């Protein structure tokens, strides 16, 4: 099995690397624009811990919106189904930072993976912990079994200085009563959570419990129940790529999540987690090479959840 995946990954990696790499690195957070656009890495991790790594897989990158899945899991674990009183589970069909549906939806974000939804969940996190920023980092370090995972202060500050849309979203939601804390505190925590840096293998490790019925693969600690795990994966399947979620599902057929740092993580329940990182984004804000790689990968393996 491992050997089979290895050959497929090597051949797709080489094919894509030889092709043109259109798109652009995210520049609306200026600090993200400093990354080398040609970096390209893939890791696949099986549930028994074996992994296959290719390209610049030791280089850490800004996981950005991928962090929203870990944020959801942490708060879902703490407060259970009550979370759905504050955020819905419908695909938005709109860009990640859109404001338009909030007015008619009375400040209830369509799902936890658009910025509006992740801001509301960050707000809940503030009410749950004295030091929510440290608590989130501890949660992520535990999932990755790595104490070296950290926030990037420069990326956090860069986002906060330029995050006018997120500030608008947060204040707008507060006007409906669905943000309880000071918007400045919510925006800071949210931006910090997005600034977490990891390499491809670390990201695979962080997501392994979602491919393993909610249990960490290293020590079998139950993070989410099986039912909760199914629900998080279902939301990734339907909402993980914003207004390109249908396209990703159609082409790749796995639950996954993207970030504007150019990372994409996808998983096959019961089998593996795969992460692809390439910073240049397509017009919908998803990694051009990441989308392409995963489409070719599930086509070649003839394995998807469907
Ligand atoms: O709020 C933002 O704009 C970023 N911190 C996260 C956006 C993001 O990664 C959207 N992803 N594709």
CSV table of C-alpha atoms and ligand atoms in Angstrom, one decimal:
chain,number,residue,atom,x,y,z
A,1,UNK,CA,0.0,0.0,0.0
A,2,UNK,CA,2.7,2.4,1.1
A,3,UNK,CA,4.8,1.6,-2.0
A,4,UNK,CA,1.8,2.0,-4.2
A,5,UNK,CA,1.1,5.5,-2.8
A,6,UNK,CA,4.8,6.4,-3.0
A,7,UNK,CA,5.0,5.7,-6.8
A,8,UNK,CA,1.8,7.7,-7.5
A,9,UNK,CA,2.9,10.6,-5.4
A,10,UNK,CA,6.4,10.8,-7.0
A,11,UNK,CA,5.0,10.7,-10.5
A,12,UNK,CA,2.3,13.3,-10.0
A,13,UNK,CA,4.7,15.6,-8.1
A,14,UNK,CA,7.2,15.5,-11.0
A,15,UNK,CA,4.5,16.0,-13.6
A,16,UNK,CA,3.0,19.0,-11.8
A,17,UNK,CA,6.5,20.5,-11.0
A,18,UNK,CA,7.3,20.5,-14.7
A,19,UNK,CA,4.1,22.3,-15.6
A,20,UNK,CA,3.3,26.0,-15.5
A,21,UNK,CA,2.2,27.2,-12.0
A,22,UNK,CA,-0.3,30.0,-12.6
A,23,UNK,CA,-2.0,32.1,-9.9
A,24,UNK,CA,-0.7,34.4,-7.3
A,25,UNK,CA,0.6,34.3,-3.7
A,26,UNK,CA,-1.9,35.9,-1.2
A,27,UNK,CA,-0.8,39.5,-0.7
A,28,UNK,CA,-3.7,41.0,1.2
A,29,UNK,CA,-1.9,39.9,4.3
A,30,UNK,CA,1.4,41.5,3.3
A,31,UNK,CA,3.6,39.2,5.4
A,32,UNK,CA,2.3,36.1,3.4
A,33,UNK,CA,3.6,37.6,0.1
A,34,UNK,CA,7.3,37.1,1.2
A,35,UNK,CA,7.1,33.3,0.7
A,36,UNK,CA,9.0,31.7,-2.2
A,37,UNK,CA,6.2,31.0,-4.7
A,38,UNK,CA,8.0,27.9,-6.1
A,39,UNK,CA,8.0,25.9,-2.9
A,40,UNK,CA,6.1,22.7,-3.3
A,41,UNK,CA,5.6,19.9,-0.8
A,42,UNK,CA,3.5,16.8,-0.2
A,43,UNK,CA,3.1,14.5,2.8
A,44,UNK,CA,0.8,11.5,3.1
A,45,UNK,CA,0.5,9.9,6.5
A,46,UNK,CA,-1.1,6.5,7.0
A,47,UNK,CA,-3.0,5.7,10.3
A,48,UNK,CA,-0.2,3.4,11.4
A,49,UNK,CA,2.2,6.3,11.4
A,50,UNK,CA,4.1,5.6,8.2
A,51,UNK,CA,4.5,8.6,6.0
A,52,UNK,CA,5.6,9.6,2.5
A,53,UNK,CA,7.1,13.1,2.0
A,54,UNK,CA,8.1,14.9,-1.1
A,55,UNK,CA,9.6,18.3,-2.0
A,56,UNK,CA,10.0,21.0,0.5
A,57,UNK,CA,8.2,19.1,3.2
A,58,UNK,CA,10.4,20.3,6.1
A,59,UNK,CA,9.5,23.9,5.5
A,60,UNK,CA,6.8,25.3,7.8
A,61,UNK,CA,4.1,27.5,6.3
A,62,UNK,CA,1.2,29.6,7.5
A,63,UNK,CA,-1.8,27.2,7.7
A,64,UNK,CA,-4.3,30.1,7.8
A,65,UNK,CA,-7.9,28.9,7.3
A,66,UNK,CA,-6.9,25.3,7.8
A,67,UNK,CA,-6.7,26.2,11.5
A,68,UNK,CA,-10.4,26.9,11.5
A,69,UNK,CA,-11.0,23.1,11.5
A,70,UNK,CA,-8.9,22.6,14.6
A,71,UNK,CA,-10.6,25.6,16.2
A,72,UNK,CA,-14.0,24.0,15.5
A,73,UNK,CA,-12.9,20.7,16.9
A,74,UNK,CA,-11.6,22.2,20.1
A,75,UNK,CA,-14.8,24.2,20.8
A,76,UNK,CA,-17.1,21.3,19.6
A,77,UNK,CA,-15.3,19.0,22.1
A,78,UNK,CA,-15.9,21.5,24.9
A,79,UNK,CA,-19.5,22.6,24.3
A,80,UNK,CA,-21.0,19.8,22.1
A,81,UNK,CA,-24.1,20.4,20.0
A,82,UNK,CA,-24.8,23.8,21.5
A,83,UNK,CA,-22.2,25.2,19.1
A,84,UNK,CA,-24.8,24.9,16.3
A,85,UNK,CA,-27.0,27.6,18.0
A,86,UNK,CA,-24.3,30.1,17.0
A,87,UNK,CA,-23.1,28.9,13.6
A,88,UNK,CA,-24.9,26.9,10.8
A,89,UNK,CA,-23.6,24.0,8.7
A,90,UNK,CA,-24.7,25.1,5.2
A,91,UNK,CA,-22.2,25.8,2.3
A,92,UNK,CA,-22.2,29.6,1.7
A,93,UNK,CA,-21.4,29.5,-2.0
A,94,UNK,CA,-19.6,32.8,-1.4
A,95,UNK,CA,-16.0,33.9,-0.9
A,96,UNK,CA,-14.4,33.2,2.5
A,97,UNK,CA,-14.6,36.8,3.7
A,98,UNK,CA,-18.0,37.7,2.4
A,99,UNK,CA,-20.5,39.9,4.4
A,100,UNK,CA,-23.6,39.5,2.2
A,101,UNK,CA,-25.5,36.7,3.8
A,102,UNK,CA,-25.1,37.8,7.4
A,103,UNK,CA,-27.7,40.5,7.2
A,104,UNK,CA,-30.5,38.1,6.1
A,105,UNK,CA,-29.2,35.4,8.4
A,106,UNK,CA,-29.4,37.7,11.4
A,107,UNK,CA,-25.7,37.4,12.2
A,108,UNK,CA,-25.6,33.5,12.2
A,109,UNK,CA,-22.7,32.6,9.9
A,110,UNK,CA,-23.5,29.9,7.3
A,111,UNK,CA,-20.7,27.6,8.5
A,112,UNK,CA,-17.6,27.4,10.8
A,113,UNK,CA,-15.1,27.7,7.9
A,114,UNK,CA,-16.0,31.1,6.5
A,115,UNK,CA,-14.3,33.9,8.3
A,116,UNK,CA,-17.6,34.9,9.9
A,117,UNK,CA,-18.1,31.5,11.4
A,118,UNK,CA,-14.5,31.2,12.7
A,119,UNK,CA,-14.9,34.6,14.3
A,120,UNK,CA,-17.9,33.4,16.2
A,121,UNK,CA,-16.1,30.3,17.3
A,122,UNK,CA,-13.1,32.4,18.4
A,123,UNK,CA,-15.6,34.4,20.5
A,124,UNK,CA,-16.8,31.2,22.2
A,125,UNK,CA,-13.2,30.2,22.9
A,126,UNK,CA,-12.6,33.4,24.8
A,127,UNK,CA,-15.5,32.6,27.1
A,128,UNK,CA,-14.2,29.1,27.7
A,129,UNK,CA,-10.6,29.8,28.8
A,130,UNK,CA,-8.7,32.4,30.9
A,131,UNK,CA,-5.9,32.3,28.3
A,132,UNK,CA,-7.6,31.1,25.1
A,133,UNK,CA,-4.5,31.7,22.9
A,134,UNK,CA,-2.3,29.4,25.0
A,135,UNK,CA,-5.2,26.9,25.3
A,136,UNK,CA,-5.5,26.7,21.5
A,137,UNK,CA,-1.8,26.3,21.0
A,138,UNK,CA,-1.7,23.5,23.6
A,139,UNK,CA,-4.5,21.7,21.8
A,140,UNK,CA,-2.7,21.9,18.5
A,141,UNK,CA,0.7,20.9,20.1
A,142,UNK,CA,-1.0,17.9,21.7
A,143,UNK,CA,-2.6,16.8,18.3
A,144,UNK,CA,0.8,17.0,16.6
A,145,UNK,CA,2.8,15.6,19.5
A,146,UNK,CA,5.1,18.6,18.9
A,147,UNK,CA,5.9,21.4,21.4
A,148,UNK,CA,7.6,23.4,18.6
A,149,UNK,CA,4.4,24.4,16.8
A,150,UNK,CA,3.8,28.1,17.2
A,151,UNK,CA,2.0,31.2,16.2
A,152,UNK,CA,3.7,33.6,13.9
A,153,UNK,CA,3.6,37.1,15.5
A,154,UNK,CA,4.6,38.9,12.3
A,155,UNK,CA,1.8,37.2,10.4
A,156,UNK,CA,-0.7,38.0,13.2
A,157,UNK,CA,0.3,41.6,13.3
A,158,UNK,CA,0.3,41.9,9.5
A,159,UNK,CA,-3.2,40.5,9.3
A,160,UNK,CA,-4.5,42.7,12.1
A,161,UNK,CA,-3.1,45.9,10.5
A,162,UNK,CA,-4.8,45.1,7.2
A,163,UNK,CA,-7.8,43.1,8.3
A,164,UNK,CA,-10.5,45.7,7.6
A,165,UNK,CA,-13.0,43.1,6.2
A,166,UNK,CA,-12.6,40.9,9.2
A,167,UNK,CA,-13.1,43.9,11.5
A,168,UNK,CA,-16.3,44.8,9.5
A,169,UNK,CA,-17.5,41.1,9.8
A,170,UNK,CA,-16.8,41.0,13.5
A,171,UNK,CA,-18.5,44.3,14.3
A,172,UNK,CA,-21.5,43.4,12.1
A,173,UNK,CA,-22.0,40.1,13.8
A,174,UNK,CA,-21.7,41.8,17.2
A,175,UNK,CA,-24.6,44.1,16.1
A,176,UNK,CA,-26.8,41.0,16.0
A,177,UNK,CA,-25.5,39.8,19.4
A,178,UNK,CA,-23.6,36.8,18.1
A,179,UNK,CA,-20.2,38.1,19.3
A,180,UNK,CA,-20.2,38.5,23.1
A,181,UNK,CA,-16.6,39.9,23.6
A,182,UNK,CA,-14.7,42.9,22.6
A,183,UNK,CA,-14.3,42.7,18.8
A,184,UNK,CA,-10.6,43.7,19.1
A,185,UNK,CA,-10.0,40.7,21.4
A,186,UNK,CA,-11.9,38.3,19.0
A,187,UNK,CA,-10.0,39.6,16.0
A,188,UNK,CA,-6.6,39.2,17.7
A,189,UNK,CA,-7.3,35.7,18.8
A,190,UNK,CA,-8.8,34.7,15.3
A,191,UNK,CA,-5.7,36.2,13.5
A,192,UNK,CA,-3.4,34.4,15.8
A,193,UNK,CA,-5.2,31.1,15.3
A,194,UNK,CA,-4.8,31.5,11.5
A,195,UNK,CA,-1.1,32.3,11.9
A,196,UNK,CA,-0.1,28.9,13.2
A,197,UNK,CA,2.8,27.4,11.2
A,198,UNK,CA,3.5,23.8,10.4
A,199,UNK,CA,5.1,21.7,7.8
A,200,UNK,CA,3.1,19.2,5.7
A,201,UNK,CA,3.8,16.2,7.9
A,202,UNK,CA,2.8,18.1,11.1
A,203,UNK,CA,-0.4,19.0,9.4
A,204,UNK,CA,-1.1,15.4,8.5
A,205,UNK,CA,-0.5,14.4,12.1
A,206,UNK,CA,-2.8,17.2,13.4
A,207,UNK,CA,-5.6,15.9,11.3
A,208,UNK,CA,-5.0,12.2,11.7
A,209,UNK,CA,-7.7,11.8,14.4
A,210,UNK,CA,-10.3,13.0,11.9
A,211,UNK,CA,-9.4,10.0,9.7
A,212,UNK,CA,-9.4,7.7,12.8
A,213,UNK,CA,-12.9,7.9,14.2
A,214,UNK,CA,-11.9,10.9,16.4
A,215,UNK,CA,-9.0,9.2,18.2
A,216,UNK,CA,-5.4,10.4,18.0
A,217,UNK,CA,-3.3,7.8,16.2
A,218,UNK,CA,-0.3,8.0,18.5
A,219,UNK,CA,-1.9,7.4,21.8
A,220,UNK,CA,-5.6,6.6,20.9
A,221,UNK,CA,-6.8,9.5,23.0
A,222,UNK,CA,-10.5,10.3,22.0
A,223,UNK,CA,-10.6,13.9,20.8
A,224,UNK,CA,-14.1,13.8,19.3
A,225,UNK,CA,-16.8,11.2,19.3
A,226,UNK,CA,-17.3,9.2,16.1
A,227,UNK,CA,-20.5,11.1,15.4
A,228,UNK,CA,-18.8,14.5,15.9
A,229,UNK,CA,-15.9,13.3,13.7
A,230,UNK,CA,-18.3,12.4,10.9
A,231,UNK,CA,-19.9,15.8,11.2
A,232,UNK,CA,-16.7,17.8,11.0
A,233,UNK,CA,-15.6,15.7,8.0
A,234,UNK,CA,-19.0,16.4,6.4
A,235,UNK,CA,-18.6,20.1,6.9
A,236,UNK,CA,-15.1,19.9,5.3
A,237,UNK,CA,-16.6,18.1,2.4
A,238,UNK,CA,-19.4,20.7,1.8
A,239,UNK,CA,-17.7,23.9,3.0
A,240,UNK,CA,-13.9,23.4,3.1
A,241,UNK,CA,-13.2,25.4,-0.1
A,242,UNK,CA,-15.7,28.2,0.1
A,243,UNK,CA,-17.2,28.9,-3.3
A,244,UNK,CA,-15.0,26.1,-4.7
A,245,UNK,CA,-16.3,23.4,-2.4
A,246,UNK,CA,-18.4,21.7,-5.0
A,247,UNK,CA,-15.6,21.8,-7.4
A,248,UNK,CA,-13.1,20.2,-4.9
A,249,UNK,CA,-15.7,17.5,-4.0
A,250,UNK,CA,-16.4,16.8,-7.7
A,251,UNK,CA,-12.8,16.6,-8.7
A,252,UNK,CA,-11.2,15.1,-5.6
A,253,UNK,CA,-13.9,13.4,-3.6
A,254,UNK,CA,-12.4,13.7,-0.2
A,255,UNK,CA,-13.2,16.0,2.8
A,256,UNK,CA,-10.5,18.7,2.9
A,257,UNK,CA,-9.7,22.2,3.9
A,258,UNK,CA,-7.6,25.0,2.3
A,259,UNK,CA,-5.8,28.1,3.5
A,260,UNK,CA,-4.5,31.2,1.8
A,261,UNK,CA,-1.0,30.2,2.8
A,262,UNK,CA,-1.3,27.6,0.0
A,263,UNK,CA,-1.9,24.5,2.1
A,264,UNK,CA,-4.6,21.9,1.5
A,265,UNK,CA,-5.2,19.0,3.8
A,266,UNK,CA,-7.5,16.2,2.8
A,267,UNK,CA,-8.3,12.9,4.3
A,268,UNK,CA,-9.6,9.4,3.6
A,269,UNK,CA,-11.4,8.1,6.7
A,270,UNK,CA,-9.8,4.9,7.9
A,271,UNK,CA,-6.8,5.3,5.6
A,272,UNK,CA,-4.7,8.4,5.4
A,273,UNK,CA,-4.3,12.2,5.6
A,274,UNK,CA,-2.6,14.0,2.8
A,275,UNK,CA,-1.3,17.6,2.8
A,276,UNK,CA,-0.1,19.5,-0.3
A,277,UNK,CA,1.5,22.9,0.0
A,278,UNK,CA,2.2,25.3,-2.9
A,279,UNK,CA,1.7,29.1,-2.2
A,280,UNK,CA,0.3,30.3,-5.5
A,281,UNK,CA,-3.5,30.5,-5.3
A,282,UNK,CA,-6.2,30.2,-8.0
A,283,UNK,CA,-8.8,33.0,-8.2
A,284,UNK,CA,-11.0,31.4,-5.5
A,285,UNK,CA,-8.1,31.5,-3.0
A,286,UNK,CA,-7.2,27.8,-3.1
A,287,UNK,CA,-3.7,26.5,-4.0
A,288,UNK,CA,-3.5,25.9,-7.7
A,289,UNK,CA,-1.0,23.0,-7.5
A,290,UNK,CA,-2.7,21.7,-4.4
A,291,UNK,CA,-6.1,21.3,-6.1
A,292,UNK,CA,-4.4,19.8,-9.2
A,293,UNK,CA,-2.3,17.4,-7.2
A,294,UNK,CA,-5.2,16.0,-5.2
A,295,UNK,CA,-7.4,15.6,-8.3
A,296,UNK,CA,-4.7,13.6,-10.0
A,297,UNK,CA,-4.0,11.6,-6.8
A,298,UNK,CA,-7.5,10.3,-6.3
A,299,UNK,CA,-7.9,9.7,-10.0
A,300,UNK,CA,-4.7,7.6,-10.0
A,301,UNK,CA,-5.5,5.7,-6.8
A,302,UNK,CA,-9.1,5.3,-7.8
A,303,UNK,CA,-10.0,5.8,-4.1
A,304,UNK,CA,-12.4,8.4,-2.8
A,305,UNK,CA,-15.2,8.4,-0.3
A,306,UNK,CA,-17.7,8.1,-3.1
B,1,LIG,O1,-9.1,35.9,7.7
B,1,LIG,C1,-8.3,35.8,6.7
B,1,LIG,O2,-8.4,36.4,5.7
B,1,LIG,C2,-7.2,34.8,6.9
B,1,LIG,N1,-6.6,34.8,8.2
B,1,LIG,C3,-7.6,33.4,6.6
B,1,LIG,C4,-8.2,33.3,5.2
B,1,LIG,C5,-8.0,31.9,4.5
B,1,LIG,O3,-7.1,31.2,4.7
B,1,LIG,C6,-9.0,31.7,3.6
B,1,LIG,N2,-8.7,30.5,2.8
B,1,LIG,N3,-8.6,30.0,1.9
